[in-house]
mmCIF file of C-alpha atoms and ligand atoms in Angstrom:
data_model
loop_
_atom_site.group_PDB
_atom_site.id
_atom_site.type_symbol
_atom_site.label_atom_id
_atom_site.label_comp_id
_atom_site.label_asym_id
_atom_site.label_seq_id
_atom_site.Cartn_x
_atom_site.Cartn_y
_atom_site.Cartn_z
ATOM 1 C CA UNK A 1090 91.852 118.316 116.275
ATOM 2 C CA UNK A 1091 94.771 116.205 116.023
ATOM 3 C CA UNK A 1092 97.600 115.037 114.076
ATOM 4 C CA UNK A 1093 96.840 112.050 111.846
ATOM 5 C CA UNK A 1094 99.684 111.571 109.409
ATOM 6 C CA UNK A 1095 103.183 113.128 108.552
ATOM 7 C CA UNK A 1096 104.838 112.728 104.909
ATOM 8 C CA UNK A 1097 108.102 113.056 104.747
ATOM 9 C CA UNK A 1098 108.762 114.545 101.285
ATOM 10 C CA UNK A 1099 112.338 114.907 99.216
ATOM 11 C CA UNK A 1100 112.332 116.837 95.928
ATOM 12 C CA UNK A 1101 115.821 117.569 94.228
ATOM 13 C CA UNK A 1102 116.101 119.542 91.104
ATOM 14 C CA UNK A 1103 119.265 119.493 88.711
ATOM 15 C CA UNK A 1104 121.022 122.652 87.351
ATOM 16 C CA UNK A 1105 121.722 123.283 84.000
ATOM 17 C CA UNK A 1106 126.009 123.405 84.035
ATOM 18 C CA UNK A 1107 125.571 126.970 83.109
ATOM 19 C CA UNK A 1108 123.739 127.236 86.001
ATOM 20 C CA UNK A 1109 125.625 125.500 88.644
ATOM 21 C CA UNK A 1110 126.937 128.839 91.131
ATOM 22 C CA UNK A 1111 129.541 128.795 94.091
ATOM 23 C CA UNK A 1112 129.631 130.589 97.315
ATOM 24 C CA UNK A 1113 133.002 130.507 99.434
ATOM 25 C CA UNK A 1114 132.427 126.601 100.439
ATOM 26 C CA UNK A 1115 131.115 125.193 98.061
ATOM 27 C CA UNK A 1116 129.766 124.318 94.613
ATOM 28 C CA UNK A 1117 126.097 124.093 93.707
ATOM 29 C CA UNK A 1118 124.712 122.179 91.222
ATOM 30 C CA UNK A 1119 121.939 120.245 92.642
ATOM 31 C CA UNK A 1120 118.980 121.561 95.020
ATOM 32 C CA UNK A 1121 117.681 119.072 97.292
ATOM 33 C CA UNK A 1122 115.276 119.604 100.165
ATOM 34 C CA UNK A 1123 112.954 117.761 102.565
ATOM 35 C CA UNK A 1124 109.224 119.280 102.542
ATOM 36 C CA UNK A 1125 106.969 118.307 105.731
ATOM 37 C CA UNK A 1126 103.283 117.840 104.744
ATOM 38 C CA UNK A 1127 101.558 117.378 108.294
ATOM 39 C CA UNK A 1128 97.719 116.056 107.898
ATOM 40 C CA UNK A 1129 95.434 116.617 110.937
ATOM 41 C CA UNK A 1130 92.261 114.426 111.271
ATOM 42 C CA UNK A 1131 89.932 117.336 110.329
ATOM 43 C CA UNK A 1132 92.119 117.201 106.464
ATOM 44 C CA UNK A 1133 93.536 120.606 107.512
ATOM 45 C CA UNK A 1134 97.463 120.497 105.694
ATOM 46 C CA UNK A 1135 100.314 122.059 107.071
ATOM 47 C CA UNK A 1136 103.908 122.734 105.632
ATOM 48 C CA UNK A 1137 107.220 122.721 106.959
ATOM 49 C CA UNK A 1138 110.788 122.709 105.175
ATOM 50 C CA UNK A 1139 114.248 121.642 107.104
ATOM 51 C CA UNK A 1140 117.585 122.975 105.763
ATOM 52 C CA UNK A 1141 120.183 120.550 105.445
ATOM 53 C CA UNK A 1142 120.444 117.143 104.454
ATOM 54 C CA UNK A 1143 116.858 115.987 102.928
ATOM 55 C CA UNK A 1144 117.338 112.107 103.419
ATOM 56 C CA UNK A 1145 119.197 112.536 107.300
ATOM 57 C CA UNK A 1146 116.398 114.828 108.144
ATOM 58 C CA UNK A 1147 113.622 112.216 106.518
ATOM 59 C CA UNK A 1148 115.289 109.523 108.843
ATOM 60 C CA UNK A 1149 114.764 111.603 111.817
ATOM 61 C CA UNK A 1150 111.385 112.510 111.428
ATOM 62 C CA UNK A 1151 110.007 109.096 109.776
ATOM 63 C CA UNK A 1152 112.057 107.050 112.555
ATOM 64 C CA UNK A 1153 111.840 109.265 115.886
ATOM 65 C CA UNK A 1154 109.913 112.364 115.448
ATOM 66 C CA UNK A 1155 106.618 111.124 114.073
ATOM 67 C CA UNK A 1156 105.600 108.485 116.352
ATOM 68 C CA UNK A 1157 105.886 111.423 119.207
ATOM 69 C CA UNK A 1158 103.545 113.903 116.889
ATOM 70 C CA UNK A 1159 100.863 111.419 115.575
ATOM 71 C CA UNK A 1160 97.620 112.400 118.323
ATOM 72 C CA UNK A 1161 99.039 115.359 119.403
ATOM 73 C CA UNK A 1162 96.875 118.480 119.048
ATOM 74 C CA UNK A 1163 98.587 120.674 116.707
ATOM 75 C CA UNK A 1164 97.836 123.967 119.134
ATOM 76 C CA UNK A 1165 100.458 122.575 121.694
ATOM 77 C CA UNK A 1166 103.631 123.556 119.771
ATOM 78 C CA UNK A 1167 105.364 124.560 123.079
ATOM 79 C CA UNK A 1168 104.557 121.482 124.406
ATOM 80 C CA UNK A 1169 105.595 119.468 121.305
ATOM 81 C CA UNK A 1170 108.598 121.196 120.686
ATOM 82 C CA UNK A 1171 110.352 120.529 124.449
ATOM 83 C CA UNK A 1172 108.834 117.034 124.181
ATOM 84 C CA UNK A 1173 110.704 115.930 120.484
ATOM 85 C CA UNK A 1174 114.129 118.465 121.895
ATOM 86 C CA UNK A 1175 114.280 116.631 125.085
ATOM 87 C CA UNK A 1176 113.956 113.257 123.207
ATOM 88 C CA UNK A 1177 116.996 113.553 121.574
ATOM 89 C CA UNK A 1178 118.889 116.215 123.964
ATOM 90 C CA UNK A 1179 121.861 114.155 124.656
ATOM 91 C CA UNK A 1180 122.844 113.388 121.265
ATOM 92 C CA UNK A 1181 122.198 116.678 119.409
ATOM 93 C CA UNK A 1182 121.394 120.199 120.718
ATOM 94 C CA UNK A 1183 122.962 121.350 117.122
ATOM 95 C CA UNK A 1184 122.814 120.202 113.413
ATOM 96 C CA UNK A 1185 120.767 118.106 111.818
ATOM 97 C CA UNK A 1186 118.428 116.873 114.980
ATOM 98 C CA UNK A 1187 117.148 120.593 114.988
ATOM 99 C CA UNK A 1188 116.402 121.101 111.418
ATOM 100 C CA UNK A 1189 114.580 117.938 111.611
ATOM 101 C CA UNK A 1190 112.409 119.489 114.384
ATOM 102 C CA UNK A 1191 112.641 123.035 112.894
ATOM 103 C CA UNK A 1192 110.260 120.825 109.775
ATOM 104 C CA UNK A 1193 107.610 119.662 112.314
ATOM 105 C CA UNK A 1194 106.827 123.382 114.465
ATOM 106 C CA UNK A 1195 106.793 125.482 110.879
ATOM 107 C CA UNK A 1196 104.040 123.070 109.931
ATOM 108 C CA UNK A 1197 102.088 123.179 112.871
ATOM 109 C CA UNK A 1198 102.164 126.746 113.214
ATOM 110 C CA UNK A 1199 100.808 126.472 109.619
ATOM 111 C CA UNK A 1200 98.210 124.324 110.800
ATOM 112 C CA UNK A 1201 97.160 126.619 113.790
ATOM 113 C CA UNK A 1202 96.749 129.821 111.285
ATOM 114 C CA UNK A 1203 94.573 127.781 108.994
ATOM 115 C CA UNK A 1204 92.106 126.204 111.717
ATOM 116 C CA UNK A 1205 92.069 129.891 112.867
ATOM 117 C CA UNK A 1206 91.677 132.023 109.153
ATOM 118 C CA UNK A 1207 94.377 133.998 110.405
ATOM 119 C CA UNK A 1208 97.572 134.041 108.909
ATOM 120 C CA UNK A 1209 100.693 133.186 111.149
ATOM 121 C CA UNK A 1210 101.702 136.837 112.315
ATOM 122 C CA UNK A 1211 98.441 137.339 114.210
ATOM 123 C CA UNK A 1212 99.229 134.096 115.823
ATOM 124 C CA UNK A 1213 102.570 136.023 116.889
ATOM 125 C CA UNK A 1214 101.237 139.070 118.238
ATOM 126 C CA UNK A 1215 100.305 141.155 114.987
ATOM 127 C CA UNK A 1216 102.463 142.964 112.231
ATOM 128 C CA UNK A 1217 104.323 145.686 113.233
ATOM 129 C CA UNK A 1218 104.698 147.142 110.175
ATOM 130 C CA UNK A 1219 102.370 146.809 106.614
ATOM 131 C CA UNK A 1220 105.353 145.934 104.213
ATOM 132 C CA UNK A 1221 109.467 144.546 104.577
ATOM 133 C CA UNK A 1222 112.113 145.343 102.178
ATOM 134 C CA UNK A 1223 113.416 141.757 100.491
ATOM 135 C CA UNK A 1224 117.388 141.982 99.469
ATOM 136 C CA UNK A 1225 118.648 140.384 96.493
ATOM 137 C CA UNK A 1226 120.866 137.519 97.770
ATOM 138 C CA UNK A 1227 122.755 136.632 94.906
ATOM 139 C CA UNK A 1228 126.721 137.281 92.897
ATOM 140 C CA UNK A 1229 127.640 134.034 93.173
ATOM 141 C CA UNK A 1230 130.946 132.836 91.392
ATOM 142 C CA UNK A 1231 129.890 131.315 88.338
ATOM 143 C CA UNK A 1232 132.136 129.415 85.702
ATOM 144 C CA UNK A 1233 132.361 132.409 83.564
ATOM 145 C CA UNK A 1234 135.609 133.975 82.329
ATOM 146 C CA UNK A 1235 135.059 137.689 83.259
ATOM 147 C CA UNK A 1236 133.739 137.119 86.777
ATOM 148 C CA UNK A 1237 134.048 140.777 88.159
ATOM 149 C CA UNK A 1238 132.048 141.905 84.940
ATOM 150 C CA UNK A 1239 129.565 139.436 85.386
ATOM 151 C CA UNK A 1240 128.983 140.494 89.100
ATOM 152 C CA UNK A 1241 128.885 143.891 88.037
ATOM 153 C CA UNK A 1242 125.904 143.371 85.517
ATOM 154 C CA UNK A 1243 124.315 141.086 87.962
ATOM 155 C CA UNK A 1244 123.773 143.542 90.491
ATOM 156 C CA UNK A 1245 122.939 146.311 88.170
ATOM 157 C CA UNK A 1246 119.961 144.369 87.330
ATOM 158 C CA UNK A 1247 119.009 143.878 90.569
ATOM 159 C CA UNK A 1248 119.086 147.340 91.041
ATOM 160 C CA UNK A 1249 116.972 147.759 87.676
ATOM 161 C CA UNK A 1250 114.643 145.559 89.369
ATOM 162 C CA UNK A 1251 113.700 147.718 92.245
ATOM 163 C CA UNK A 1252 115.715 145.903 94.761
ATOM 164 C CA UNK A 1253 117.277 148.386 97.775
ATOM 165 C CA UNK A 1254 119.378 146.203 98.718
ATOM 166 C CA UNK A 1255 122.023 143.669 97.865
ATOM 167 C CA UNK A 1256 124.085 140.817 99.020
ATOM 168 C CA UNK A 1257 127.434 140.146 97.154
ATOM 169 C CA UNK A 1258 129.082 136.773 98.326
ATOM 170 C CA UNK A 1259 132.912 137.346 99.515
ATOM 171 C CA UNK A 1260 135.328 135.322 101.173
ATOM 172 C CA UNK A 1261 137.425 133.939 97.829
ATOM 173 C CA UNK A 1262 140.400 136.169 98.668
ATOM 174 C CA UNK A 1263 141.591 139.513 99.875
ATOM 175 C CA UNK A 1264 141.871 140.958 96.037
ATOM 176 C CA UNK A 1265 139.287 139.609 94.328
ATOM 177 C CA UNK A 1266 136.598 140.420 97.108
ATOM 178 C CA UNK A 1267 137.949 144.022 97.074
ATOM 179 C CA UNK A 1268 137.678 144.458 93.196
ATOM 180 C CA UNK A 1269 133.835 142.293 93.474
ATOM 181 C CA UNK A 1270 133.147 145.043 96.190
ATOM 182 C CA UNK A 1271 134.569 148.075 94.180
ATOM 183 C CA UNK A 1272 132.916 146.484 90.940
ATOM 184 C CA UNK A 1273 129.141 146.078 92.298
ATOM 185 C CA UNK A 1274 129.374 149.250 93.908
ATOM 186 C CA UNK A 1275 129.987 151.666 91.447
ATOM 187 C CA UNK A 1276 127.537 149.011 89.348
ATOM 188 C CA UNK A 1277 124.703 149.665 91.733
ATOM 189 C CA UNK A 1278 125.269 153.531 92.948
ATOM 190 C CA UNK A 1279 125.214 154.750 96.893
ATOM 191 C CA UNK A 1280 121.489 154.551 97.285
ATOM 192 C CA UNK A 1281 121.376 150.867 97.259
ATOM 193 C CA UNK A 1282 122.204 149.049 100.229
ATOM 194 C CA UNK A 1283 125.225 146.673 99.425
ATOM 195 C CA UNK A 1284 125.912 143.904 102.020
ATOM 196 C CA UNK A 1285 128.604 141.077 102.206
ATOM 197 C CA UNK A 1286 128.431 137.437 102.921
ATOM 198 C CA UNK A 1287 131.870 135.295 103.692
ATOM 199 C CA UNK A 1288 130.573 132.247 104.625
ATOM 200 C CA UNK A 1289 133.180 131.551 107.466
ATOM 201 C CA UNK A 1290 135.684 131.881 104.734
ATOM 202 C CA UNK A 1291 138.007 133.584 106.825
ATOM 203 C CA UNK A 1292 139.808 133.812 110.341
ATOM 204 C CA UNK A 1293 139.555 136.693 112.610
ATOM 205 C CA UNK A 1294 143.049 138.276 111.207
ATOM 206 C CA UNK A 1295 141.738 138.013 107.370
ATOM 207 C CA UNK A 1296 138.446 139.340 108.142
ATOM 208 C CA UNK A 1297 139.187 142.742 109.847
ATOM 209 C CA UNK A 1298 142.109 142.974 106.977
ATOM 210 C CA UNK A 1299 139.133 142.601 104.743
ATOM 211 C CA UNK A 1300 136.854 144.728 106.563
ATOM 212 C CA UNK A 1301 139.234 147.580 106.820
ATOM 213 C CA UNK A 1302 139.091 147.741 103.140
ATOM 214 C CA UNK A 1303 135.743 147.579 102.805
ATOM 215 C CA UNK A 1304 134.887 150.418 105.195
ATOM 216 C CA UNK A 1305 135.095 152.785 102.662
ATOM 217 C CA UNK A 1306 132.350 151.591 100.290
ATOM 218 C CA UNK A 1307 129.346 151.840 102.903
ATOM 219 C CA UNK A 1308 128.703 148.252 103.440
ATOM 220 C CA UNK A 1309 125.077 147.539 105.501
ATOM 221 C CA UNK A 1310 126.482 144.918 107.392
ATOM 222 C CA UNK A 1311 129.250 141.713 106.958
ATOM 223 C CA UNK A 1312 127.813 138.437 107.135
ATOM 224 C CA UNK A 1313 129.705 135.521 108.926
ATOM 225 C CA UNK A 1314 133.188 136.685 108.536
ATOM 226 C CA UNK A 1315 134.336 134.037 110.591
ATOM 227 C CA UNK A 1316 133.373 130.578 111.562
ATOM 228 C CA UNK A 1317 130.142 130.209 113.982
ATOM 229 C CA UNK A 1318 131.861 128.463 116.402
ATOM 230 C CA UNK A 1319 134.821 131.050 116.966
ATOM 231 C CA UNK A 1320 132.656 133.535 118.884
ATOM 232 C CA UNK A 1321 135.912 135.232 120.323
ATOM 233 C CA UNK A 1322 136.833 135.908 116.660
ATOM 234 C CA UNK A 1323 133.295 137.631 116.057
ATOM 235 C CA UNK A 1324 134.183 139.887 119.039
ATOM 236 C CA UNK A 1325 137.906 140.675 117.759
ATOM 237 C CA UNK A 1326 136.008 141.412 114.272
ATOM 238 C CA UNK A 1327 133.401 143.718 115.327
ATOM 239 C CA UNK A 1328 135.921 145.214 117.889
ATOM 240 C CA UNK A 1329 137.762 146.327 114.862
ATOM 241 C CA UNK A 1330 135.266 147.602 112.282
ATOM 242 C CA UNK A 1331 132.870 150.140 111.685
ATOM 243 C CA UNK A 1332 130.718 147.599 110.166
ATOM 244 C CA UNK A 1333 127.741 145.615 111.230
ATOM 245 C CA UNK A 1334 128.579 142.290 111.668
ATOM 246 C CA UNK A 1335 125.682 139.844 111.191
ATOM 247 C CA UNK A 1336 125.978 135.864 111.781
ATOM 248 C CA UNK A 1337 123.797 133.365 113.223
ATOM 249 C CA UNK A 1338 122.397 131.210 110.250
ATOM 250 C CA UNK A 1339 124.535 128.211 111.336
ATOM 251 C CA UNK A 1340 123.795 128.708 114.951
ATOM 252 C CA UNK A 1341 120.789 126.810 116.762
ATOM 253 C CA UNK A 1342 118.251 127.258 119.129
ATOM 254 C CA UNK A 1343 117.605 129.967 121.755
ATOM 255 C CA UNK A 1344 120.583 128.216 123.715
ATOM 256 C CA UNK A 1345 122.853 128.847 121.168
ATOM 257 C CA UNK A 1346 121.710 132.199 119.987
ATOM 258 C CA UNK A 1347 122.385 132.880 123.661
ATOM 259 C CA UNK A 1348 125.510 133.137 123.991
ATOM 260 C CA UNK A 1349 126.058 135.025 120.422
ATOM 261 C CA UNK A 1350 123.340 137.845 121.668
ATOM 262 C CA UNK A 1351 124.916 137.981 125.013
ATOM 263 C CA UNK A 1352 128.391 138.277 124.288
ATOM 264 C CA UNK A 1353 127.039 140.891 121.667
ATOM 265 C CA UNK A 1354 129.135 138.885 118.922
ATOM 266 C CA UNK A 1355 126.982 140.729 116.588
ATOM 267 C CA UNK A 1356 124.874 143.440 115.583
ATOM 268 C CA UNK A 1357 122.517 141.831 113.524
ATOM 269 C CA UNK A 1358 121.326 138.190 114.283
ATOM 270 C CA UNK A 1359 120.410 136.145 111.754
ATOM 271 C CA UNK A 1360 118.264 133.199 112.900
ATOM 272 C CA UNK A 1361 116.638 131.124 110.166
ATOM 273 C CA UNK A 1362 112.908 128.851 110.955
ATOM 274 C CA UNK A 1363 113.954 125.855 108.680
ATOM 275 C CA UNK A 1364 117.896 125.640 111.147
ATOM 276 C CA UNK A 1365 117.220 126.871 114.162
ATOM 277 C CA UNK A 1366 114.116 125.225 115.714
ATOM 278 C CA UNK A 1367 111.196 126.879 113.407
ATOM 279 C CA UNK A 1368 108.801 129.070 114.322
ATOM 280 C CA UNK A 1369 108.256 128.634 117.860
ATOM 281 C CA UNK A 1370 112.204 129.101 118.463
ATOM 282 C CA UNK A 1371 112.786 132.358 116.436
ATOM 283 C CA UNK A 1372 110.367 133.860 118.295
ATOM 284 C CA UNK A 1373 112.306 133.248 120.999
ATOM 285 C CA UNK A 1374 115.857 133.859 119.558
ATOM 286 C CA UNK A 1375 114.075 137.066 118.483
ATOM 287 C CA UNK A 1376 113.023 137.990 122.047
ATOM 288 C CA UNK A 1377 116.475 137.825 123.337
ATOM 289 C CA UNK A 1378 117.920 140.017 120.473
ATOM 290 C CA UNK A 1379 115.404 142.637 121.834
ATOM 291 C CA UNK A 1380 117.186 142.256 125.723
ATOM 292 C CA UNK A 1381 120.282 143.849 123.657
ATOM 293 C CA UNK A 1382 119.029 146.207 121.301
ATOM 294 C CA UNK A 1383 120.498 143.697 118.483
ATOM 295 C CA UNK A 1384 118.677 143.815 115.106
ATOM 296 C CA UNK A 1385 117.122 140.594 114.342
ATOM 297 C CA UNK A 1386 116.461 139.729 110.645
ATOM 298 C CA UNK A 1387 115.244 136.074 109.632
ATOM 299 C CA UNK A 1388 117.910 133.983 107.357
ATOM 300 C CA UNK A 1389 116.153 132.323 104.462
ATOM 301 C CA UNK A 1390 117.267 129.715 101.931
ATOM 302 C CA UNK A 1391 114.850 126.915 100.672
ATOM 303 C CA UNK A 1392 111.527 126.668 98.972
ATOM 304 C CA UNK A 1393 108.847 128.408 98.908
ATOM 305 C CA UNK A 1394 107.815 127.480 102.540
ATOM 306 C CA UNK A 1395 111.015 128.427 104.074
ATOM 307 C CA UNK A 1396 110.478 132.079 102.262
ATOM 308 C CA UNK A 1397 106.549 132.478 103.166
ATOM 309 C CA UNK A 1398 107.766 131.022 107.192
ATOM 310 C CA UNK A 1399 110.433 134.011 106.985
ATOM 311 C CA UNK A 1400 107.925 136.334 105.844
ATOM 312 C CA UNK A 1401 105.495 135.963 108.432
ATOM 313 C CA UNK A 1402 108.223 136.207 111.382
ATOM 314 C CA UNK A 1403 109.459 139.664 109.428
ATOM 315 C CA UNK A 1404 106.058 140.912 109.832
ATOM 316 C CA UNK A 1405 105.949 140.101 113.769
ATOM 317 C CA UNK A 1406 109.384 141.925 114.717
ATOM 318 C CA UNK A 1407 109.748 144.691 117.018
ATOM 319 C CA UNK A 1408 111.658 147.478 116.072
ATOM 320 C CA UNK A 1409 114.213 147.738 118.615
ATOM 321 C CA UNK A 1410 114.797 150.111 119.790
ATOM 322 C CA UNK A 1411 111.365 152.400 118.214
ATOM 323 C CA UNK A 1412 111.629 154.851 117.283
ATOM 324 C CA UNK A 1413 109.523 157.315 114.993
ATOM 325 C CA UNK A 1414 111.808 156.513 111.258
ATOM 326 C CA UNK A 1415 113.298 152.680 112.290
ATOM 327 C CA UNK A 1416 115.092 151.119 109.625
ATOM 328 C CA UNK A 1417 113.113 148.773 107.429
ATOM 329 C CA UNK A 1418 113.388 144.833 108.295
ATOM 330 C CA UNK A 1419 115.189 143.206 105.439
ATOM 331 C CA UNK A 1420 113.855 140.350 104.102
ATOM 332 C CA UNK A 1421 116.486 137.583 102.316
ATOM 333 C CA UNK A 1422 115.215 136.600 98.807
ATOM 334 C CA UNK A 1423 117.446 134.458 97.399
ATOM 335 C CA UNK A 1424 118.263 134.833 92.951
ATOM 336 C CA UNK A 1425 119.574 131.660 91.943
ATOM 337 C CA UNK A 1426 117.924 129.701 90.203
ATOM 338 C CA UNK A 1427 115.341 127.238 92.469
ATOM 339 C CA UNK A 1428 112.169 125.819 90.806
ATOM 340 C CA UNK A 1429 110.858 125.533 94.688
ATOM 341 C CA UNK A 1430 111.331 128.814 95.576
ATOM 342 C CA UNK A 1431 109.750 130.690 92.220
ATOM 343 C CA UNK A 1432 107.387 127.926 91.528
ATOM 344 C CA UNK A 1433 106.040 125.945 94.742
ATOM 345 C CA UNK A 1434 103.862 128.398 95.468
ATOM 346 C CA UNK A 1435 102.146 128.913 92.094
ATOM 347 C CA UNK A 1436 104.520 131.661 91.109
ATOM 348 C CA UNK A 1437 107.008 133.881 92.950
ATOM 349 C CA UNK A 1438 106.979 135.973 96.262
ATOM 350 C CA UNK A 1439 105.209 138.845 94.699
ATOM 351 C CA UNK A 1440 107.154 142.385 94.875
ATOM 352 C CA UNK A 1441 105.679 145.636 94.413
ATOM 353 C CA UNK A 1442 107.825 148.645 94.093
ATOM 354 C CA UNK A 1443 110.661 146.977 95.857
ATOM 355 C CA UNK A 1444 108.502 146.140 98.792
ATOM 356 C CA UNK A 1445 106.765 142.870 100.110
ATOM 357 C CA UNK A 1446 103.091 143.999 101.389
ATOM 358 C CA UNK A 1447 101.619 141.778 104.452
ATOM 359 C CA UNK A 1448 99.852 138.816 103.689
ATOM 360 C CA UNK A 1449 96.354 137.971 104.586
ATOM 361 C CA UNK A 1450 96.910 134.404 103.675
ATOM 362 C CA UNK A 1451 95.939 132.246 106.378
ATOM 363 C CA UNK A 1452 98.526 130.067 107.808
ATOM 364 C CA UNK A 1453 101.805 130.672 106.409
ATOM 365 C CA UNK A 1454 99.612 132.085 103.543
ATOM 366 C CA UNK A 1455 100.853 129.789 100.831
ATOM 367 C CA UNK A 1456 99.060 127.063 98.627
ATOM 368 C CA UNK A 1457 101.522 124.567 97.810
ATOM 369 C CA UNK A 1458 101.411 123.007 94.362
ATOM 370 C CA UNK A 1459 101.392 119.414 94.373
ATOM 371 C CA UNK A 1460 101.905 118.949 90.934
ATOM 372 C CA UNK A 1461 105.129 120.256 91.129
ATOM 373 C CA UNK A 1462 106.037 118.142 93.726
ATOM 374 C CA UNK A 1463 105.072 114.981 92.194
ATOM 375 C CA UNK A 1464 107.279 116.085 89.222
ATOM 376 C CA UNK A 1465 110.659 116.696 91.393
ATOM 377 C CA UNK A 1466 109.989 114.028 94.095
ATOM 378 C CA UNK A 1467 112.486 111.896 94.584
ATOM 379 C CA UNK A 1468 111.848 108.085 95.924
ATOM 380 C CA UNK A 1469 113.327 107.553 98.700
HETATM 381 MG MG1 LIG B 2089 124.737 133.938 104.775
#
């Protein structure tokens, strides 16, 4: 079997204006993302997804990447992936160069489950477990007047929902993060796990003054309190709280997650498939949380195909360390609104008493819906 063709694929959807959210960097209010379709010569399809920007990451693949993948048998993803790295090595070992890559090894691996009938977490070793808990990653800022209330009723109806767990986005100032904290707390009760997302809003100094207010409110874990690249800062920070401090979704490859595990900048690392080198590298990243007894839980924002990729590495996760009652692995299940995610795979991630069971799906266990594609493509 090999690789015949790869289609480059940009879809972009606009949001309503009520619609458009904000985290603590930026404004939403357009979602545009590059989809890999990856044909082999025996018409099996495979899907990948890169974060970041859709028409760089196009250029990339159409220009460098697919002239090395075209022949290649789709099995050799090691050999693929060190091949397309080393190409472009000295001009990008972060960013964009990755995602682009990160597109190619999610749809192989796709490729490999389907010429198998197995889906993707047999091809990693097996499930460890039957189902994952997904969190509700949402409480944006919206362009409301009463934001605090609005945050307040948001969560409740996660809660409502089934979720057990929560991700409330921080890092818009000392007071109002406080009074979102105190607000979705009491909204939600104490037997929902509430979590906190800055962004990189801050600087070492803000953060632990934030943190230290937050103790009190039994937060799961703080998510990138300070930039990626200040690990020192991640140290000071987790030196100073009795919080978890989780980071990693900007950080890239097994090199990089390196030095983040091995400093033990965190407790929980959060690697995502469509950043940090897809499949093939989380694996890896996850392997090295293991060496340190850090918790590893995939990052996922995208379509669809970044949410079923996530999936299938949740499944194939080690609890570390065992023991008889781990913790559940959390799975990131993004609210906002995103025809891609709820709709690219015929309808959304299904939930079932606040748990995701194990797909039997081969591949990533997804059929992608073409239709919709053709609707949202843009021409580039
Ligand atoms: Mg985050």
């Amino acid at each position: 079997m090999k690789i015949d063709s790869l289609e480059t694929i940009v879809v972009s959807q606009t949001l309503d204006g009520g619609e458009s959210f904000a985290y603590s960097q930026f404004w939403y209010d357009t979602r545009t993302i590059m989809l890999l379709k990856l044909v082999t010569d025996t018409g099996l399809v495979g899907w990948g997804e890169a974060f970041g920007p859709a028409l760089v990451n196009k250029q990339l693949i159409d220009n460098v990447y697919a002239p090395l993948v075209i022949g290649r048998d789709p099995f050799d993803t090691e050999v693929i992936w060190e091949d397309l790295y080393n190409k472009l090595r000295d001009h990008g070992q972060k960013g964009v160069v990755i995602e682009a890559l990160s597109a190619i090894d999610i749809a192989l691996w796709d490729i490999k489950g389907k010429a198998l009938n197995l889906p993707v977490y047999k091809l990693l070793g097996g499930a460890f477990r039957d189902k994952v808990m997904p969190y509700a990653t949402g409480l944006y800022r919206r362009r409301t007047g009463d934001i605090i209330g609005e945050l307040a009723k948001e969560a409740a109806g996660y809660a409502e929902q089934g979720f057990k767990a929560i991700k409330l986005k921080v890092g818009f100032g000392l007071d109002t993060d406080l009074e979102a904290v105190i607000a979705v707390r009491r909204a939600i009760g104490d037997r929902v796990k509430l979590m906190v997302d800055a962004n990189h809003a801050y600087n070492a100094n803000t953060a632990i003054k934030l943190g230290k207010r937050m103790e009190e409110y039994d937060i799961f874990w703080y998510e990138e309190p300070v930039p990626p690249e200040d690990i020192e800062g991640y140290k000071q920070v987790k030196a100073q709280l009795a919080i978890p401090i989780a980071g990693g979704e900007a950080e890239f490859t097994r090199y990089g997650h390196y030095r983040l595990l091995h400093e033990r900048a965190v407790d929980i690392v959060q690697p995502d498939c469509c950043v940090t080198g897809g499949i093939s590298e989380f694996r890896k990243i996850a392997a090295l949380a293991t060496v340190h007894q850090i918790q590893c839980y995939p990052h996922i924002w995208g379509s669809a195909v970044a949410v079923y990729t996530g999936l299938q590495c949740a499944f194939s996760l080690p609890h570390y360390p065992p023991s008889l009652n781990p913790d559940p692995v959390l799975l990131e299940l993004d609210r906002t609104p995103n025809v891609f995610r709820e709709l690219l795979a015929g309808g959304p991630l299904p939930i079932r008493d606040g748990w995701v069971d194990l797909p039997t799906q081969p591949g990533l266990g997804l059929s992608v819906d073409e239709e919709l594609i053709a609707k949202y493509r843009v021409n580039v």
